[in-house]
Coordinates of C-alpha atoms in Angstrom, one line a residue:
M121 CA 119.6 119.5 111.5
R122 CA 117.9 120.7 108.4
R123 CA 115.1 122.8 107.3
L124 CA 113.1 122.7 104.0
A125 CA 113.0 125.9 102.0
L126 CA 110.8 126.1 99.0
L127 CA 112.2 128.3 96.3
C128 CA 109.9 129.6 93.6
L129 CA 111.7 131.0 90.6
A130 CA 109.9 132.9 87.8
G131 CA 110.0 131.6 84.3
I132 CA 108.1 131.4 80.9
T133 CA 105.5 128.9 79.9
T134 CA 105.0 126.8 76.8
F135 CA 101.8 126.8 74.7
A136 CA 100.8 123.5 76.4
A137 CA 100.7 125.2 79.8
F138 CA 99.3 128.5 78.5
G139 CA 96.8 130.5 80.5
C140 CA 97.7 130.2 84.2
E141 CA 98.0 133.7 85.5
G142 CA 97.6 136.0 82.5
L143 CA 98.8 136.8 79.0
F144 CA 101.7 139.1 79.0
G145 CA 104.3 139.9 81.6
V146 CA 102.9 137.8 84.4
D147 CA 103.8 134.3 85.6
F148 CA 102.5 132.4 82.5
D149 CA 101.6 129.1 84.1
G150 CA 104.2 128.3 86.3
L151 CA 107.1 129.7 84.7
G152 CA 109.4 129.0 87.5
P153 CA 110.4 125.8 89.3
T154 CA 109.5 124.9 92.7
K155 CA 112.3 122.8 94.2
A156 CA 113.0 121.5 97.7
V157 CA 116.4 122.6 99.1
F158 CA 117.7 121.1 102.3
E159 CA 119.9 123.5 104.3
T160 CA 121.9 122.8 107.4
E161 CA 121.5 125.6 109.9
A162 CA 122.5 125.7 113.6
G163 CA 119.6 126.0 116.0
V164 CA 116.9 124.7 113.5
D165 CA 115.4 121.3 114.2
A166 CA 113.7 119.1 111.5
A167 CA 112.8 115.6 111.1
G168 CA 115.4 113.3 109.8
P169 CA 116.3 109.6 109.6
D170 CA 117.3 108.1 112.8
S171 CA 120.9 107.2 113.8
P172 CA 122.5 103.9 113.1
D173 CA 121.3 102.5 116.5
S174 CA 117.7 102.9 115.4
P175 CA 115.4 99.9 115.1
S176 CA 116.2 97.6 112.2
C177 CA 113.7 98.2 109.4
S178 CA 113.0 96.2 106.3
T179 CA 114.1 97.2 102.8
E180 CA 110.6 98.7 102.3
E181 CA 110.9 100.9 105.3
K182 CA 113.0 103.6 107.0
S183 CA 113.3 104.6 110.6
C184 CA 111.8 107.9 111.7
S185 CA 111.6 108.9 115.4
G186 CA 112.3 105.3 116.5
T187 CA 109.5 103.9 114.3
C188 CA 109.8 102.0 111.0
V189 CA 107.7 103.7 108.4
H190 CA 107.0 102.6 104.8
L191 CA 108.9 104.2 102.0
D192 CA 105.6 105.1 100.4
A193 CA 104.4 107.2 103.4
I194 CA 103.7 110.8 102.4
A195 CA 103.8 112.0 106.0
T196 CA 107.5 111.0 106.3
G197 CA 108.8 112.0 102.9
C198 CA 108.4 108.8 100.9
G199 CA 111.9 107.4 100.0
A200 CA 113.8 110.6 100.7
D201 CA 116.6 110.6 103.3
S202 CA 114.6 113.2 105.3
C203 CA 111.6 112.2 107.4
S204 CA 109.9 115.6 106.7
P205 CA 106.5 115.4 105.1
C206 CA 106.2 115.7 101.3
P207 CA 105.6 119.4 100.4
T208 CA 102.2 120.6 99.4
A209 CA 101.3 122.8 96.4
E210 CA 98.3 125.1 95.7
N211 CA 95.7 123.3 93.5
G212 CA 97.2 119.9 94.2
I213 CA 97.8 117.3 96.9
P214 CA 101.1 115.5 97.9
R215 CA 101.6 112.1 96.5
C216 CA 104.3 109.4 96.6
E217 CA 105.1 107.8 93.3
S218 CA 108.1 105.6 92.7
R219 CA 109.2 106.5 96.2
Q220 CA 109.5 110.1 95.2
C221 CA 107.5 113.0 96.7
T222 CA 105.4 114.6 94.0
T223 CA 102.2 116.5 93.6
A224 CA 98.9 115.3 92.1
C225 CA 97.3 118.4 90.6
D226 CA 93.6 119.0 90.9
V227 CA 91.4 118.3 87.9
G228 CA 91.9 121.1 85.3
Y229 CA 95.5 121.7 86.4
R230 CA 98.8 120.2 85.4
R231 CA 102.4 120.0 86.7
C232 CA 104.4 123.1 86.1
R233 CA 107.6 124.4 87.5
S234 CA 105.9 126.5 90.2
G235 CA 103.6 123.6 91.3
C236 CA 100.2 123.2 89.6
C237 CA 99.0 125.5 86.8
A238 CA 95.7 125.7 84.8
S239 CA 95.6 123.7 81.6
P240 CA 94.9 125.7 78.4
E241 CA 91.2 126.3 77.8
K242 CA 91.4 126.3 74.0
P243 CA 94.0 123.8 72.9
A244 CA 95.1 123.4 69.3
A245 CA 97.6 121.0 67.6
A246 CA 99.0 120.4 64.1
G247 CA 100.3 117.1 62.7
T248 CA 101.8 116.1 59.4
T249 CA 98.8 116.8 57.2
H250 CA 95.9 117.4 59.6
T251 CA 95.1 120.0 62.3
C252 CA 92.7 120.1 65.3
A253 CA 91.5 122.8 67.7
T254 CA 88.8 123.6 70.1
S255 CA 86.3 126.5 69.7
N256 CA 85.4 129.1 72.3
S257 CA 82.5 126.9 73.3
G258 CA 84.9 123.9 73.9
A259 CA 83.8 121.9 70.9
L260 CA 86.5 120.1 69.0
Y261 CA 87.1 120.5 65.3
C262 CA 89.6 118.8 62.9
W263 CA 90.5 119.2 59.3
G264 CA 93.0 118.0 56.6
A265 CA 93.9 114.5 55.7
N266 CA 91.6 111.8 56.8
D267 CA 92.5 108.6 55.0
H268 CA 92.7 106.7 58.2
G269 CA 90.0 108.5 60.2
Q270 CA 92.4 110.8 61.9
L271 CA 89.9 113.6 62.0
G272 CA 87.5 111.5 64.1
I273 CA 84.4 112.4 62.1
R274 CA 82.9 109.0 61.3
S275 CA 84.3 109.0 57.8
T276 CA 87.6 108.8 55.9
D277 CA 86.9 111.8 53.6
N278 CA 89.4 114.7 53.7
R279 CA 88.0 118.0 55.0
L280 CA 89.3 121.3 53.7
T281 CA 87.6 123.3 56.5
P282 CA 87.1 122.5 60.2
A283 CA 84.7 119.6 60.8
F284 CA 83.0 118.9 64.2
V285 CA 84.3 115.9 66.2
N286 CA 81.8 114.3 68.5
L287 CA 83.9 114.0 71.7
E288 CA 82.1 114.4 74.9
G289 CA 83.8 116.0 77.9
G290 CA 86.2 118.8 78.0
T291 CA 89.4 118.5 75.9
R292 CA 92.5 119.6 77.9
E293 CA 95.3 118.8 75.5
L294 CA 95.7 117.7 71.8
A295 CA 98.6 115.9 70.1
L296 CA 98.8 114.8 66.5
G297 CA 101.0 112.2 64.8
I298 CA 101.2 111.3 61.1
D299 CA 97.8 109.7 60.9
F300 CA 96.5 109.5 64.4
T301 CA 95.2 111.9 67.1
L302 CA 95.3 112.0 70.9
A303 CA 93.1 114.1 73.2
A304 CA 93.7 114.4 76.9
M305 CA 90.4 115.1 78.6
T306 CA 89.7 117.1 81.7
S307 CA 88.6 113.9 83.4
G308 CA 92.2 112.5 83.0
A309 CA 91.3 110.1 80.3
V310 CA 93.0 110.0 76.9
H311 CA 91.1 109.3 73.7
A312 CA 92.7 108.2 70.4
W313 CA 91.6 107.9 66.8
G314 CA 93.0 107.4 63.3
A315 CA 95.5 104.7 62.4
N316 CA 97.1 102.2 64.8
T317 CA 100.3 102.0 62.8
L318 CA 103.1 100.4 64.9
G319 CA 101.1 100.5 68.1
A320 CA 100.1 104.2 68.1
F321 CA 96.9 103.5 70.0
G322 CA 98.7 101.9 73.0
N323 CA 96.1 99.3 73.3
G324 CA 98.2 96.2 72.8
T325 CA 97.7 95.8 69.0
D326 CA 99.2 97.4 65.9
G327 CA 98.5 97.7 62.2
A328 CA 98.0 100.4 59.7
N329 CA 94.8 98.7 58.6
D330 CA 93.5 98.9 62.2
Y331 CA 92.0 102.4 62.2
R332 CA 89.2 104.1 64.1
D333 CA 87.3 107.0 62.7
T334 CA 85.8 108.0 66.0
P335 CA 87.4 108.7 69.4
F336 CA 87.9 105.9 71.9
P337 CA 89.6 105.8 75.3
I338 CA 93.0 104.3 75.8
Q339 CA 92.2 102.0 78.8
A340 CA 95.8 101.9 80.1
L341 CA 95.9 105.7 80.7
S342 CA 94.2 107.7 83.5
D343 CA 94.9 110.8 85.6
I344 CA 96.6 112.4 82.5
A345 CA 97.2 116.1 82.2
Y346 CA 99.4 116.3 79.0
V347 CA 100.0 114.4 75.8
A348 CA 102.6 114.6 73.0
A349 CA 102.8 112.7 69.7
N350 CA 104.7 112.5 66.5
A351 CA 105.0 110.0 63.7
W352 CA 103.5 106.8 65.1
H353 CA 104.2 107.1 68.9
G354 CA 102.6 109.0 71.7
C355 CA 103.5 110.1 75.3
A356 CA 101.5 111.2 78.3
I357 CA 102.3 112.9 81.5
S358 CA 100.2 112.4 84.6
R359 CA 99.0 115.1 86.9
S360 CA 101.8 114.2 89.2
G361 CA 104.5 114.5 86.5
F362 CA 105.2 110.9 85.6
A363 CA 105.5 110.0 81.9
S364 CA 104.6 107.0 79.8
C365 CA 105.2 106.5 76.0
W366 CA 104.2 103.9 73.5
G367 CA 104.2 103.0 69.8
Y368 CA 107.0 103.2 67.3
N369 CA 110.3 103.0 69.3
A370 CA 112.8 104.4 66.7
S371 CA 116.2 104.7 68.4
G372 CA 114.6 104.3 71.8
V373 CA 112.3 107.3 71.6
V374 CA 109.8 105.6 74.0
G375 CA 112.3 106.2 76.7
N376 CA 111.9 103.0 78.7
G377 CA 115.3 101.5 77.8
S378 CA 113.9 98.9 75.4
A379 CA 115.3 98.2 72.0
A380 CA 112.0 96.7 70.8
P381 CA 110.8 98.3 67.6
E382 CA 107.3 98.7 68.9
I383 CA 105.9 99.2 72.4
L384 CA 102.3 98.3 72.3
F385 CA 101.2 99.4 75.7
P386 CA 102.1 102.7 77.6
A387 CA 105.5 102.1 79.2
A388 CA 106.9 104.1 82.1
V389 CA 109.7 106.4 81.0
V390 CA 112.8 106.0 83.0
Q391 CA 112.8 109.5 84.4
P392 CA 115.2 111.0 87.1
E393 CA 112.5 113.3 88.4
A394 CA 108.9 114.4 87.7
F395 CA 108.4 116.1 84.3
V396 CA 106.5 119.3 83.6
S397 CA 106.6 119.1 79.8
L398 CA 107.7 116.9 77.0
S399 CA 108.4 117.4 73.3
T400 CA 108.9 114.6 70.8
N401 CA 109.5 114.2 67.1
T402 CA 110.1 111.2 64.9
S403 CA 112.9 109.6 66.8
H404 CA 114.0 111.7 69.7
A405 CA 112.3 113.4 72.7
C406 CA 113.2 115.9 75.4
A407 CA 111.5 116.8 78.7
V408 CA 111.9 119.5 81.3
G409 CA 112.0 118.3 84.9
V410 CA 110.5 120.1 87.9
S411 CA 114.0 121.1 88.9
G412 CA 114.4 122.9 85.5
A413 CA 116.9 120.3 84.2
L414 CA 116.6 119.1 80.6
Y415 CA 116.6 115.4 79.7
C416 CA 116.8 114.1 76.1
W417 CA 116.7 110.6 74.6
G418 CA 116.4 108.7 71.3
S419 CA 118.3 109.3 68.0
N420 CA 121.4 111.5 68.1
A421 CA 122.7 111.2 64.6
Y422 CA 122.9 115.0 64.3
G423 CA 123.7 115.8 67.9
Q424 CA 120.0 116.6 68.5
L425 CA 120.2 115.3 72.1
G426 CA 122.7 118.0 73.0
L427 CA 125.0 115.5 74.7
E428 CA 128.1 116.8 72.9
N429 CA 128.4 113.5 71.0
L430 CA 126.5 111.5 68.4
T431 CA 125.5 108.5 70.5
K432 CA 121.9 107.6 70.8
V433 CA 120.4 106.7 74.2
A434 CA 117.2 104.9 75.1
V435 CA 116.5 106.6 78.4
P436 CA 116.2 110.3 79.4
T437 CA 119.8 111.7 79.9
L438 CA 120.7 115.0 81.4
V439 CA 121.8 117.6 78.8
P440 CA 125.0 119.2 80.1
N441 CA 126.3 122.8 79.8
L442 CA 122.9 124.2 78.8
V443 CA 121.6 126.8 81.1
S444 CA 121.1 126.8 84.9
A445 CA 118.1 124.9 86.0
A446 CA 116.5 128.1 87.2
D447 CA 116.7 129.5 83.7
L448 CA 115.1 126.8 81.6
A449 CA 111.5 127.3 80.6
A450 CA 110.5 125.1 77.7
V451 CA 111.8 122.7 75.0
A452 CA 110.8 122.0 71.3
C453 CA 112.0 119.0 69.3
G454 CA 112.2 119.2 65.5
N455 CA 112.9 116.2 63.3
E456 CA 116.7 116.4 63.8
H457 CA 117.2 119.5 66.0
T458 CA 116.2 120.8 69.4
C459 CA 115.6 124.3 70.8
V460 CA 115.0 125.5 74.3
L461 CA 113.5 128.7 75.7
T462 CA 115.0 130.3 78.7
R463 CA 113.2 132.0 81.5
T464 CA 114.6 135.3 80.5
G465 CA 113.2 135.0 76.9
G466 CA 116.3 133.8 75.1
V467 CA 116.5 130.8 72.7
R468 CA 119.3 128.2 72.3
C469 CA 119.4 125.4 69.7
W470 CA 121.4 122.4 68.6
G471 CA 121.4 119.5 66.2
S472 CA 121.0 119.4 62.4
N473 CA 121.2 122.8 60.7
R474 CA 121.1 121.9 57.0
L475 CA 118.1 124.1 56.4
G476 CA 118.9 126.8 58.9
Q477 CA 116.7 125.4 61.6
L478 CA 119.1 126.5 64.4
G479 CA 118.7 130.1 63.2
I480 CA 122.4 131.1 63.7
G481 CA 123.1 132.4 60.2
N482 CA 124.8 129.3 58.7
T483 CA 124.1 125.6 58.1
E484 CA 126.6 124.0 60.4
A485 CA 125.2 121.2 62.7
R486 CA 126.0 121.6 66.4
E487 CA 126.2 118.9 69.1
H488 CA 125.9 121.5 71.9
A489 CA 123.6 124.5 72.5
V490 CA 124.3 127.7 70.6
D491 CA 122.5 131.1 71.1
T492 CA 119.8 131.8 68.5
L493 CA 118.0 134.7 70.2
A494 CA 119.1 136.9 73.1
P495 CA 116.9 137.5 76.1
S496 CA 116.0 140.9 74.6
S497 CA 113.8 139.0 72.2
A498 CA 111.4 138.4 75.1
S499 CA 110.2 135.1 73.6
R500 CA 107.6 133.4 75.7
Q501 CA 106.7 130.3 73.6
I502 CA 108.7 128.0 71.3
V503 CA 107.6 125.4 68.8
A504 CA 109.4 123.3 66.2
G505 CA 108.3 121.5 63.0
D506 CA 110.3 119.0 61.0
D507 CA 112.9 121.5 59.8
Y508 CA 111.9 124.9 61.3
T509 CA 111.5 126.7 64.6
C510 CA 109.1 129.5 65.7
V511 CA 108.7 131.7 68.7
V512 CA 106.1 134.1 70.1
S513 CA 107.3 137.2 72.0
S514 CA 105.6 138.8 75.0
S515 CA 104.0 141.3 72.6
G516 CA 102.5 138.5 70.5
A517 CA 105.0 139.0 67.6
V518 CA 106.0 135.7 65.8
Q519 CA 109.4 134.9 64.3
C520 CA 110.4 131.7 62.4
W521 CA 113.5 130.3 60.8
G522 CA 114.5 127.2 58.8
L523 CA 112.3 125.5 56.2
V524 CA 108.9 127.2 56.7
Y525 CA 106.6 129.7 55.2
G526 CA 105.7 133.0 56.8
T527 CA 106.2 136.3 55.0
V528 CA 105.3 137.9 51.7
S529 CA 107.0 135.1 49.9
P530 CA 107.7 131.5 50.7
L531 CA 110.4 131.1 53.3
G532 CA 112.8 128.3 52.9
A533 CA 111.9 127.2 49.4
P534 CA 114.3 124.3 48.7
P535 CA 117.2 124.0 48.8
D536 CA 117.8 126.9 51.1
G537 CA 116.1 127.7 54.4
V538 CA 115.9 130.9 56.3
L539 CA 119.1 131.1 58.3
R540 CA 118.1 133.6 61.0
P541 CA 114.8 134.5 62.8
N542 CA 112.4 136.2 60.4
N543 CA 109.3 138.2 61.4
V544 CA 106.0 136.7 60.3
N545 CA 103.3 139.1 59.0
L546 CA 100.7 137.8 61.4
G547 CA 99.5 140.2 64.1
P548 CA 99.6 139.6 67.8
A549 CA 99.3 135.8 68.6
A550 CA 98.5 134.1 71.8
F551 CA 100.2 130.8 71.0
L552 CA 101.3 128.6 68.1
A553 CA 100.7 125.0 67.0
A554 CA 103.5 123.5 64.8
G555 CA 102.9 120.8 62.3
A556 CA 105.5 119.1 60.2
H557 CA 105.4 121.8 57.5
H558 CA 102.6 124.1 58.6
V559 CA 101.9 126.4 61.5
C560 CA 98.6 127.7 63.1
A561 CA 98.3 130.6 65.5
R562 CA 95.6 131.3 68.0
M563 CA 95.2 135.0 67.9
L564 CA 94.5 137.2 70.9
D565 CA 90.9 137.6 69.7
N566 CA 90.7 133.7 69.6
H567 CA 90.4 133.3 65.9
L568 CA 92.8 131.0 64.0
R569 CA 95.3 131.8 61.3
C570 CA 97.4 129.2 59.5
W571 CA 100.2 129.1 56.9
G572 CA 102.6 126.6 55.2
A573 CA 102.1 123.4 53.3
N574 CA 98.5 122.6 52.4
S575 CA 98.5 119.4 50.2
A576 CA 95.7 117.8 52.2
G577 CA 93.8 120.9 53.3
Q578 CA 95.6 121.1 56.7
I579 CA 95.5 124.9 56.6
G580 CA 91.7 124.8 56.8
D581 CA 90.9 127.6 54.4
G582 CA 88.9 125.5 51.9
T583 CA 91.8 124.9 49.5
R584 CA 94.8 122.7 48.9
T585 CA 97.0 125.7 48.0
D586 CA 100.2 126.2 50.0
R587 CA 100.1 129.5 51.9
A588 CA 103.2 131.7 52.2
D589 CA 101.2 134.2 54.3
P590 CA 98.9 133.4 57.2
V591 CA 95.3 133.1 56.2
D592 CA 92.1 133.1 58.4
V593 CA 90.6 129.7 59.1
P594 CA 86.7 129.7 59.0
F595 CA 86.6 128.4 62.6
P596 CA 83.5 128.4 64.7
N597 CA 83.7 130.6 67.8

């Protein structure tokens, strides 16, 4: 006899899930996992699968209360051993996918560890040499490199300041690769534009000369709440927590187990449980599950998967000896390193460290997690670029380390990076968007400030001058 107890544990959100309950000190978008725990307790009765002498059911069914029920039936727990109904969540409805109980979040919400949380109202994202963000009115603007139409403005001219993108409907999430852009809409559709290099569009074709300078929908995707991108591949997570990826499949970064160099249509990621967030870089990716467990896959040449070895894997694999599931809040993937944020505000990192991107005071690579910041840092968001990492604290203070800019002088000028977290002279930030070599911050008053590399105008201040200090972006409110 068993009963189902729902445990909701507090945690810390990422930028992608920002804006659920409040800004500081309150459950930022589902900072804690909701997980089902079955307990055996005398005197408590609950539905369960029938005994061995129950009616014989097909392989597509199980027996509950003397009746064969389909393994996709929500009312009897899908494919679970129990016959209890799938649990419900506020702002969502129960759903059965891949014979697992999950939750389909309402429009405007996405999966988070406490159930369903509001999507960000003003998303922003940074790529290799371009940047995009939404204004207070919800209009989308992009700037920087545009040689393949990645700004979506009906031309291929670079723009040194924000340029309006004619994209109808509310933009929920943004993700930028090297020369393409993805936008997840409030409708659940995903739009793409830019170059289709190595299948980045997920429409069954590929080619760097196949480019679009205006947004168009990816037909194979719907019901999407979250997108991620890097290099020439993209990923999406549905409102019920199931992921698909496509495009350049370096070292198996698409996560479907295939060794094919390109995956031209969105392919289901082989995931052990529903995901609440996903971070990816050129050739590896990591995702946080609803249980709080971390899974990584792809290249592992520098130990960036955290598996305590250097073996690449083509499907999501549980990262061992990290933190307890209840304590993991978010993950950020750099080019060859990975960092996680704990629910208590600490930071742990692993992988390549040749430029100090682990923030531990030396340049030794690590195949397992090491402590970068103690919980006393009160970090609440973490992002990573190619060779750097940044966090935002509960007060809005920003710290960065590795090869990045961010104080009165350039940080990490080659060949040496900043080996420990360094304060950025910025002011209180709401959240960060990390590009390959530049960073943008949405400030508490909603204006944008950016710094770092600026060869194509990706900073957005009207110049191509690299910026060691954050500068204001002339961004429409």
